[in-house]
Amino acid sequence: MKNDKSKAEMTTGCIRIDVGGKERLFDIDDPVLPDWVDKHKLTCGGYPYDEKMDKDEYEETVERLQIELVKLLAWMQATGERVMVVFEGRDAAGKGGTIDTLRQYMNRRTARNVALTKPTETERGQWYYQRYVAQFPTAGEFVTFDRSWYNRAGVEPVMGFCTPDQHARFLEETPQYEVAIVREGIRFFKFWLDLGQEMQLKRFHDRRHSPLTNWKFSDIDLAGLTKWAEYGTARDQMIETTHTDHAPWIVVRSNDKRRARIEVMRRILKSIPYARRDDAAIGKPDKKIVGMGLGFIRDN
């Protein structure tokens, strides 16, 4: 008889990891979150707040922004404008939840999310960017990418899924690739959701022990827990190389998902001159949470 346990249930998850220069033993299978994670989960990585955003304030703010997003999409339909938003970040940074909140009340026929699985045999034989280009927006479409071509700048080189030459070529070619996107007239956004290490451990732990979301925790996630520094090096190289005037990296500190989601929506809405835009409803950016490029990450 087949063993029906999920991969997460079969994981042996006791590992040694470096956290802030100190070696720690972390057992993902222990249902009790370690005190050293729980104590620092929100403030890790230099996060500027020691409490999450108030729930009532969050819900009121999000509703105002979602109303504006509905107006934005109606304007896009009337004008044929195209918007494309790429979300990148470490595992558990909140990409999927941010996209869900962003698109919650938008017409799903014209506000489309792209979350591609690993390439097929045919796709592996194509130009690297080809399968992503096939998902670009047509007139009136708002398209989000839950991970993107930037897999080749993060998980692929760190986990050995591409060669060093492929990685180097990607970093060299991507700025020109993105010039073509912008020149085509697509309104293009790149968000890096920046996450502290203890918060990542906490979110992984939550997934591992949830009967609803344990499928999200994979062997790759477990292996990645020991590669925090390597992922950080790859992130820095990626942002330094591909942060350009035409396609800048917008960095959002994401230990608190509520503040992160709000700042993503604000940045998009403030950047597009759609009809009947209500700037008072959108509000002003929290400069402690959102900034630009590698300098903002290094300020942590």
mmCIF file of C-alpha atoms in Angstrom:
data_model
loop_
_atom_site.group_PDB
_atom_site.id
_atom_site.type_symbol
_atom_site.label_atom_id
_atom_site.label_comp_id
_atom_site.label_asym_id
_atom_site.label_seq_id
_atom_site.Cartn_x
_atom_site.Cartn_y
_atom_site.Cartn_z
ATOM 1 C CA MET A 1 0.000 0.000 0.000
ATOM 2 C CA LYS A 2 1.306 3.446 -0.933
ATOM 3 C CA ASN A 3 2.419 5.801 1.792
ATOM 4 C CA ASP A 4 0.101 8.815 1.487
ATOM 5 C CA LYS A 5 2.138 11.136 3.670
ATOM 6 C CA SER A 6 3.054 14.489 2.123
ATOM 7 C CA LYS A 7 6.664 15.440 1.526
ATOM 8 C CA ALA A 8 6.432 17.877 4.431
ATOM 9 C CA GLU A 9 5.245 15.068 6.739
ATOM 10 C CA MET A 10 8.230 12.940 5.738
ATOM 11 C CA THR A 11 10.750 15.728 6.324
ATOM 12 C CA THR A 12 13.438 15.255 8.954
ATOM 13 C CA GLY A 13 13.803 18.877 9.799
ATOM 14 C CA CYS A 14 16.458 19.294 12.526
ATOM 15 C CA ILE A 15 19.212 21.465 11.057
ATOM 16 C CA ARG A 16 22.039 23.737 12.140
ATOM 17 C CA ILE A 17 21.818 27.259 10.782
ATOM 18 C CA ASP A 18 23.694 30.507 11.229
ATOM 19 C CA VAL A 19 21.492 33.300 12.586
ATOM 20 C CA GLY A 20 23.179 36.653 13.070
ATOM 21 C CA GLY A 21 26.601 35.039 13.355
ATOM 22 C CA LYS A 22 25.446 32.511 15.971
ATOM 23 C CA GLU A 23 24.913 28.827 15.217
ATOM 24 C CA ARG A 24 21.428 27.642 16.121
ATOM 25 C CA LEU A 25 19.709 24.275 16.087
ATOM 26 C CA PHE A 26 16.270 24.566 14.465
ATOM 27 C CA ASP A 27 13.834 21.656 14.329
ATOM 28 C CA ILE A 28 11.072 22.433 11.848
ATOM 29 C CA ASP A 29 9.222 19.283 13.038
ATOM 30 C CA ASP A 30 8.984 20.450 16.651
ATOM 31 C CA PRO A 31 5.519 22.008 17.054
ATOM 32 C CA VAL A 32 6.875 24.524 19.577
ATOM 33 C CA LEU A 33 8.494 27.569 17.975
ATOM 34 C CA PRO A 34 11.855 28.305 19.654
ATOM 35 C CA ASP A 35 11.941 31.365 21.931
ATOM 36 C CA TRP A 36 14.869 32.866 20.010
ATOM 37 C CA VAL A 37 12.703 32.891 16.875
ATOM 38 C CA ASP A 38 9.505 34.068 18.550
ATOM 39 C CA LYS A 39 11.225 36.937 20.362
ATOM 40 C CA HIS A 40 12.812 38.452 17.246
ATOM 41 C CA LYS A 41 10.402 37.450 14.471
ATOM 42 C CA LEU A 42 9.034 40.932 13.785
ATOM 43 C CA THR A 43 12.058 43.120 14.503
ATOM 44 C CA CYS A 44 14.688 40.941 12.806
ATOM 45 C CA GLY A 45 16.654 42.330 9.888
ATOM 46 C CA GLY A 46 16.363 45.878 11.238
ATOM 47 C CA TYR A 47 12.591 46.044 10.816
ATOM 48 C CA PRO A 48 11.512 49.511 12.029
ATOM 49 C CA TYR A 49 8.353 48.550 13.977
ATOM 50 C CA ASP A 50 7.976 46.362 17.050
ATOM 51 C CA GLU A 51 4.253 45.711 16.536
ATOM 52 C CA LYS A 52 2.153 44.684 13.546
ATOM 53 C CA MET A 53 -0.132 47.277 12.001
ATOM 54 C CA ASP A 54 -3.488 47.502 13.779
ATOM 55 C CA LYS A 55 -5.978 45.148 12.091
ATOM 56 C CA ASP A 56 -8.833 47.674 11.876
ATOM 57 C CA GLU A 57 -6.564 50.348 10.411
ATOM 58 C CA TYR A 58 -5.194 47.805 7.950
ATOM 59 C CA GLU A 59 -8.621 46.657 6.757
ATOM 60 C CA GLU A 60 -9.866 50.230 6.346
ATOM 61 C CA THR A 61 -6.759 51.244 4.395
ATOM 62 C CA VAL A 62 -6.796 48.164 2.174
ATOM 63 C CA GLU A 63 -10.448 48.728 1.241
ATOM 64 C CA ARG A 64 -9.701 52.293 0.107
ATOM 65 C CA LEU A 65 -6.793 51.073 -1.988
ATOM 66 C CA GLN A 66 -8.792 48.230 -3.506
ATOM 67 C CA ILE A 67 -11.457 50.714 -4.601
ATOM 68 C CA GLU A 68 -8.722 52.653 -6.378
ATOM 69 C CA LEU A 69 -7.455 49.466 -8.027
ATOM 70 C CA VAL A 70 -10.927 48.794 -9.428
ATOM 71 C CA LYS A 71 -10.900 52.328 -10.866
ATOM 72 C CA LEU A 72 -7.427 51.728 -12.290
ATOM 73 C CA LEU A 73 -8.545 48.572 -14.079
ATOM 74 C CA ALA A 74 -11.618 50.319 -15.542
ATOM 75 C CA TRP A 75 -9.328 53.053 -16.894
ATOM 76 C CA MET A 76 -7.015 50.426 -18.383
ATOM 77 C CA GLN A 77 -9.947 48.786 -20.129
ATOM 78 C CA ALA A 78 -11.011 52.135 -21.588
ATOM 79 C CA THR A 79 -7.525 53.156 -22.727
ATOM 80 C CA GLY A 80 -5.862 49.822 -23.595
ATOM 81 C CA GLU A 81 -3.071 50.433 -21.083
ATOM 82 C CA ARG A 82 -1.033 47.434 -19.928
ATOM 83 C CA VAL A 83 0.451 46.849 -16.474
ATOM 84 C CA MET A 84 2.899 44.120 -15.441
ATOM 85 C CA VAL A 85 4.059 43.582 -11.867
ATOM 86 C CA VAL A 86 6.845 41.184 -10.907
ATOM 87 C CA PHE A 87 7.058 39.956 -7.304
ATOM 88 C CA GLU A 88 10.279 38.477 -6.010
ATOM 89 C CA GLY A 89 11.602 37.738 -2.546
ATOM 90 C CA ARG A 90 12.834 34.932 -0.359
ATOM 91 C CA ASP A 91 10.509 31.996 0.240
ATOM 92 C CA ALA A 92 7.678 32.979 2.629
ATOM 93 C CA ALA A 93 8.193 36.706 1.998
ATOM 94 C CA GLY A 94 4.464 37.110 1.279
ATOM 95 C CA LYS A 95 4.360 37.283 -2.495
ATOM 96 C CA GLY A 96 1.235 35.164 -2.958
ATOM 97 C CA GLY A 97 -0.747 36.883 -0.215
ATOM 98 C CA THR A 98 0.166 40.318 -1.530
ATOM 99 C CA ILE A 99 -0.945 39.352 -5.032
ATOM 100 C CA ASP A 100 -4.218 37.932 -3.695
ATOM 101 C CA THR A 101 -4.965 41.147 -1.803
ATOM 102 C CA LEU A 102 -4.018 43.281 -4.788
ATOM 103 C CA ARG A 103 -6.333 41.378 -7.154
ATOM 104 C CA GLN A 104 -9.140 40.585 -4.702
ATOM 105 C CA TYR A 105 -11.782 42.833 -6.277
ATOM 106 C CA MET A 106 -10.285 43.249 -9.724
ATOM 107 C CA ASN A 107 -11.945 41.486 -12.663
ATOM 108 C CA ARG A 108 -10.068 38.180 -12.936
ATOM 109 C CA ARG A 109 -10.606 38.096 -16.688
ATOM 110 C CA THR A 110 -8.341 41.128 -17.111
ATOM 111 C CA ALA A 111 -6.314 41.009 -13.872
ATOM 112 C CA ARG A 112 -4.350 37.806 -14.325
ATOM 113 C CA ASN A 113 -1.719 36.118 -12.172
ATOM 114 C CA VAL A 114 1.167 34.066 -13.577
ATOM 115 C CA ALA A 115 2.883 31.439 -11.409
ATOM 116 C CA LEU A 116 4.805 29.122 -13.706
ATOM 117 C CA THR A 117 5.990 25.686 -12.685
ATOM 118 C CA LYS A 118 9.414 24.337 -13.659
ATOM 119 C CA PRO A 119 10.111 24.421 -17.413
ATOM 120 C CA THR A 120 8.960 21.587 -19.635
ATOM 121 C CA GLU A 121 11.396 19.771 -21.893
ATOM 122 C CA THR A 122 10.253 21.986 -24.787
ATOM 123 C CA GLU A 123 10.680 25.170 -22.739
ATOM 124 C CA ARG A 124 14.177 24.152 -21.657
ATOM 125 C CA GLY A 125 15.125 24.152 -25.334
ATOM 126 C CA GLN A 126 13.793 27.683 -25.933
ATOM 127 C CA TRP A 127 15.203 31.150 -25.331
ATOM 128 C CA TYR A 128 15.207 31.496 -21.545
ATOM 129 C CA TYR A 129 12.743 34.421 -21.445
ATOM 130 C CA GLN A 130 10.367 32.936 -24.021
ATOM 131 C CA ARG A 131 7.850 31.296 -21.716
ATOM 132 C CA TYR A 132 7.538 34.498 -19.705
ATOM 133 C CA VAL A 133 7.026 36.693 -22.775
ATOM 134 C CA ALA A 134 4.107 34.449 -23.734
ATOM 135 C CA GLN A 135 2.368 35.602 -20.527
ATOM 136 C CA PHE A 136 2.783 39.352 -21.058
ATOM 137 C CA PRO A 137 -0.356 41.528 -20.929
ATOM 138 C CA THR A 138 -2.463 42.441 -23.909
ATOM 139 C CA ALA A 139 -4.414 45.718 -24.118
ATOM 140 C CA GLY A 140 -6.323 46.421 -20.908
ATOM 141 C CA GLU A 141 -4.671 43.635 -18.901
ATOM 142 C CA PHE A 142 -3.102 43.846 -15.434
ATOM 143 C CA VAL A 143 -0.701 40.903 -15.024
ATOM 144 C CA THR A 144 1.168 39.879 -11.879
ATOM 145 C CA PHE A 145 4.052 37.407 -11.753
ATOM 146 C CA ASP A 146 4.479 35.325 -8.598
ATOM 147 C CA ARG A 147 8.173 34.781 -9.300
ATOM 148 C CA SER A 148 9.503 35.404 -12.767
ATOM 149 C CA TRP A 149 12.566 35.185 -14.981
ATOM 150 C CA TYR A 150 14.483 36.218 -11.850
ATOM 151 C CA ASN A 151 14.507 32.565 -10.770
ATOM 152 C CA ARG A 152 17.785 32.514 -12.684
ATOM 153 C CA ALA A 153 19.215 35.146 -10.361
ATOM 154 C CA GLY A 154 18.190 33.490 -7.093
ATOM 155 C CA VAL A 155 17.115 29.910 -6.553
ATOM 156 C CA GLU A 156 18.762 28.527 -9.712
ATOM 157 C CA PRO A 157 22.373 29.580 -8.991
ATOM 158 C CA VAL A 158 22.087 28.971 -5.241
ATOM 159 C CA MET A 159 20.646 25.464 -5.638
ATOM 160 C CA GLY A 160 22.773 24.563 -8.680
ATOM 161 C CA PHE A 161 19.912 24.516 -11.193
ATOM 162 C CA CYS A 162 21.855 26.595 -13.736
ATOM 163 C CA THR A 163 25.497 26.954 -14.682
ATOM 164 C CA PRO A 164 27.660 29.922 -13.642
ATOM 165 C CA ASP A 165 27.791 30.993 -17.305
ATOM 166 C CA GLN A 166 23.990 30.933 -17.583
ATOM 167 C CA HIS A 167 23.716 33.005 -14.417
ATOM 168 C CA ALA A 168 26.274 35.562 -15.618
ATOM 169 C CA ARG A 169 24.623 35.824 -19.035
ATOM 170 C CA PHE A 170 21.247 36.378 -17.385
ATOM 171 C CA LEU A 171 22.544 39.275 -15.300
ATOM 172 C CA GLU A 172 24.128 40.831 -18.386
ATOM 173 C CA GLU A 173 21.113 40.425 -20.682
ATOM 174 C CA THR A 174 18.199 41.210 -18.366
ATOM 175 C CA PRO A 175 18.535 45.019 -18.272
ATOM 176 C CA GLN A 176 18.250 45.131 -22.071
ATOM 177 C CA TYR A 177 15.371 42.668 -22.039
ATOM 178 C CA GLU A 178 13.553 44.992 -19.647
ATOM 179 C CA VAL A 179 14.332 48.037 -21.780
ATOM 180 C CA ALA A 180 12.293 46.344 -24.506
ATOM 181 C CA ILE A 181 9.385 45.811 -22.100
ATOM 182 C CA VAL A 182 9.266 49.461 -21.136
ATOM 183 C CA ARG A 183 9.750 50.737 -24.696
ATOM 184 C CA GLU A 184 6.818 48.583 -25.738
ATOM 185 C CA GLY A 185 4.688 50.797 -23.507
ATOM 186 C CA ILE A 186 3.984 48.315 -20.705
ATOM 187 C CA ARG A 187 3.867 49.912 -17.260
ATOM 188 C CA PHE A 188 6.387 47.687 -15.512
ATOM 189 C CA PHE A 189 6.986 47.234 -11.770
ATOM 190 C CA LYS A 190 9.499 45.029 -9.935
ATOM 191 C CA PHE A 191 8.980 44.444 -6.208
ATOM 192 C CA TRP A 192 11.452 42.769 -3.902
ATOM 193 C CA LEU A 193 9.713 41.742 -0.656
ATOM 194 C CA ASP A 194 12.496 41.781 1.911
ATOM 195 C CA LEU A 195 12.191 39.389 4.848
ATOM 196 C CA GLY A 196 14.156 38.910 8.048
ATOM 197 C CA GLN A 197 15.600 35.498 8.888
ATOM 198 C CA GLU A 198 13.670 34.799 12.089
ATOM 199 C CA MET A 199 10.411 35.789 10.407
ATOM 200 C CA GLN A 200 11.123 33.383 7.562
ATOM 201 C CA LEU A 201 11.720 30.607 10.109
ATOM 202 C CA LYS A 202 8.466 31.480 11.868
ATOM 203 C CA ARG A 203 6.451 31.415 8.628
ATOM 204 C CA PHE A 204 8.030 28.122 7.544
ATOM 205 C CA HIS A 205 7.233 26.679 10.956
ATOM 206 C CA ASP A 206 3.610 27.837 10.654
ATOM 207 C CA ARG A 207 3.337 26.165 7.244
ATOM 208 C CA ARG A 208 4.901 22.938 8.419
ATOM 209 C CA HIS A 209 2.377 22.564 11.233
ATOM 210 C CA SER A 210 -0.751 23.756 9.443
ATOM 211 C CA PRO A 211 -3.081 21.068 8.054
ATOM 212 C CA LEU A 212 -4.123 23.608 5.394
ATOM 213 C CA THR A 213 -0.755 24.908 4.190
ATOM 214 C CA ASN A 214 1.823 22.180 4.951
ATOM 215 C CA TRP A 215 1.895 21.415 1.219
ATOM 216 C CA LYS A 216 3.659 24.754 0.757
ATOM 217 C CA PHE A 217 6.703 23.544 2.680
ATOM 218 C CA SER A 218 9.016 21.512 0.474
ATOM 219 C CA ASP A 219 12.374 19.761 0.574
ATOM 220 C CA ILE A 220 13.777 22.735 -1.367
ATOM 221 C CA ASP A 221 12.574 25.063 1.404
ATOM 222 C CA LEU A 222 14.290 22.896 3.995
ATOM 223 C CA ALA A 223 17.534 22.859 2.011
ATOM 224 C CA GLY A 224 17.324 26.625 1.573
ATOM 225 C CA LEU A 225 17.231 27.230 5.319
ATOM 226 C CA THR A 226 20.959 26.498 5.489
ATOM 227 C CA LYS A 227 21.685 28.875 2.593
ATOM 228 C CA TRP A 228 20.506 32.208 4.007
ATOM 229 C CA ALA A 229 23.828 33.925 3.298
ATOM 230 C CA GLU A 230 24.089 32.472 -0.218
ATOM 231 C CA TYR A 231 20.608 33.710 -1.076
ATOM 232 C CA GLY A 232 21.537 37.116 0.317
ATOM 233 C CA THR A 233 24.638 37.287 -1.880
ATOM 234 C CA ALA A 234 22.602 36.296 -4.950
ATOM 235 C CA ARG A 235 19.937 38.884 -4.109
ATOM 236 C CA ASP A 236 22.510 41.646 -3.750
ATOM 237 C CA GLN A 237 24.176 40.771 -7.046
ATOM 238 C CA MET A 238 20.794 40.613 -8.796
ATOM 239 C CA ILE A 239 19.576 43.968 -7.532
ATOM 240 C CA GLU A 240 22.910 45.703 -8.070
ATOM 241 C CA THR A 241 23.056 44.468 -11.675
ATOM 242 C CA THR A 242 19.401 44.838 -12.720
ATOM 243 C CA HIS A 243 18.283 47.936 -10.802
ATOM 244 C CA THR A 244 18.007 50.493 -13.612
ATOM 245 C CA ASP A 245 16.309 53.812 -14.300
ATOM 246 C CA HIS A 246 13.825 52.177 -16.653
ATOM 247 C CA ALA A 247 13.127 49.162 -14.418
ATOM 248 C CA PRO A 248 14.074 49.909 -10.797
ATOM 249 C CA TRP A 249 13.729 47.484 -7.904
ATOM 250 C CA ILE A 250 11.129 48.658 -5.392
ATOM 251 C CA VAL A 251 12.081 47.154 -2.034
ATOM 252 C CA VAL A 252 9.354 46.555 0.554
ATOM 253 C CA ARG A 253 10.230 45.437 4.071
ATOM 254 C CA SER A 254 7.829 42.581 4.639
ATOM 255 C CA ASN A 255 8.124 41.244 8.186
ATOM 256 C CA ASP A 256 4.633 42.699 8.683
ATOM 257 C CA LYS A 257 2.497 41.501 5.767
ATOM 258 C CA ARG A 258 -0.118 44.185 6.415
ATOM 259 C CA ARG A 259 2.225 47.127 5.958
ATOM 260 C CA ALA A 260 3.903 45.437 2.981
ATOM 261 C CA ARG A 261 0.650 44.891 1.089
ATOM 262 C CA ILE A 262 -0.405 48.480 1.606
ATOM 263 C CA GLU A 263 2.885 49.892 0.325
ATOM 264 C CA VAL A 264 2.827 47.702 -2.782
ATOM 265 C CA MET A 265 -0.672 48.899 -3.673
ATOM 266 C CA ARG A 266 0.194 52.522 -2.944
ATOM 267 C CA ARG A 267 3.287 52.440 -5.144
ATOM 268 C CA ILE A 268 1.393 51.055 -8.131
ATOM 269 C CA LEU A 269 -1.519 53.460 -7.738
ATOM 270 C CA LYS A 270 0.708 56.517 -7.243
ATOM 271 C CA SER A 271 2.721 55.670 -10.367
ATOM 272 C CA ILE A 272 -0.150 55.554 -12.877
ATOM 273 C CA PRO A 273 -2.219 58.624 -13.917
ATOM 274 C CA TYR A 274 -5.576 56.838 -14.145
ATOM 275 C CA ALA A 275 -8.867 58.726 -14.300
ATOM 276 C CA ARG A 276 -10.435 59.896 -11.022
ATOM 277 C CA ARG A 277 -7.419 58.944 -8.937
ATOM 278 C CA ASP A 278 -8.020 59.866 -5.290
ATOM 279 C CA ASP A 279 -4.613 60.735 -3.860
ATOM 280 C CA ALA A 280 -6.055 61.343 -0.392
ATOM 281 C CA ALA A 281 -7.497 57.823 -0.340
ATOM 282 C CA ILE A 282 -4.190 56.341 -1.487
ATOM 283 C CA GLY A 283 -2.220 58.165 1.180
ATOM 284 C CA LYS A 284 1.497 58.774 1.520
ATOM 285 C CA PRO A 285 4.173 56.056 1.407
ATOM 286 C CA ASP A 286 5.773 54.846 4.617
ATOM 287 C CA LYS A 287 9.417 55.496 3.845
ATOM 288 C CA LYS A 288 10.457 53.159 6.642
ATOM 289 C CA ILE A 289 8.859 50.304 4.735
ATOM 290 C CA VAL A 290 9.349 51.074 1.035
ATOM 291 C CA GLY A 291 12.434 52.285 -0.794
ATOM 292 C CA MET A 292 14.552 51.752 -3.874
ATOM 293 C CA GLY A 293 17.405 49.442 -4.731
ATOM 294 C CA LEU A 294 20.187 47.800 -2.801
ATOM 295 C CA GLY A 295 20.858 50.868 -0.674
ATOM 296 C CA PHE A 296 17.492 50.498 1.029
ATOM 297 C CA ILE A 297 18.238 46.863 1.895
ATOM 298 C CA ARG A 298 21.658 47.749 3.275
ATOM 299 C CA ASP A 299 20.064 50.365 5.512
ATOM 300 C CA ASN A 300 18.505 47.473 7.491
#
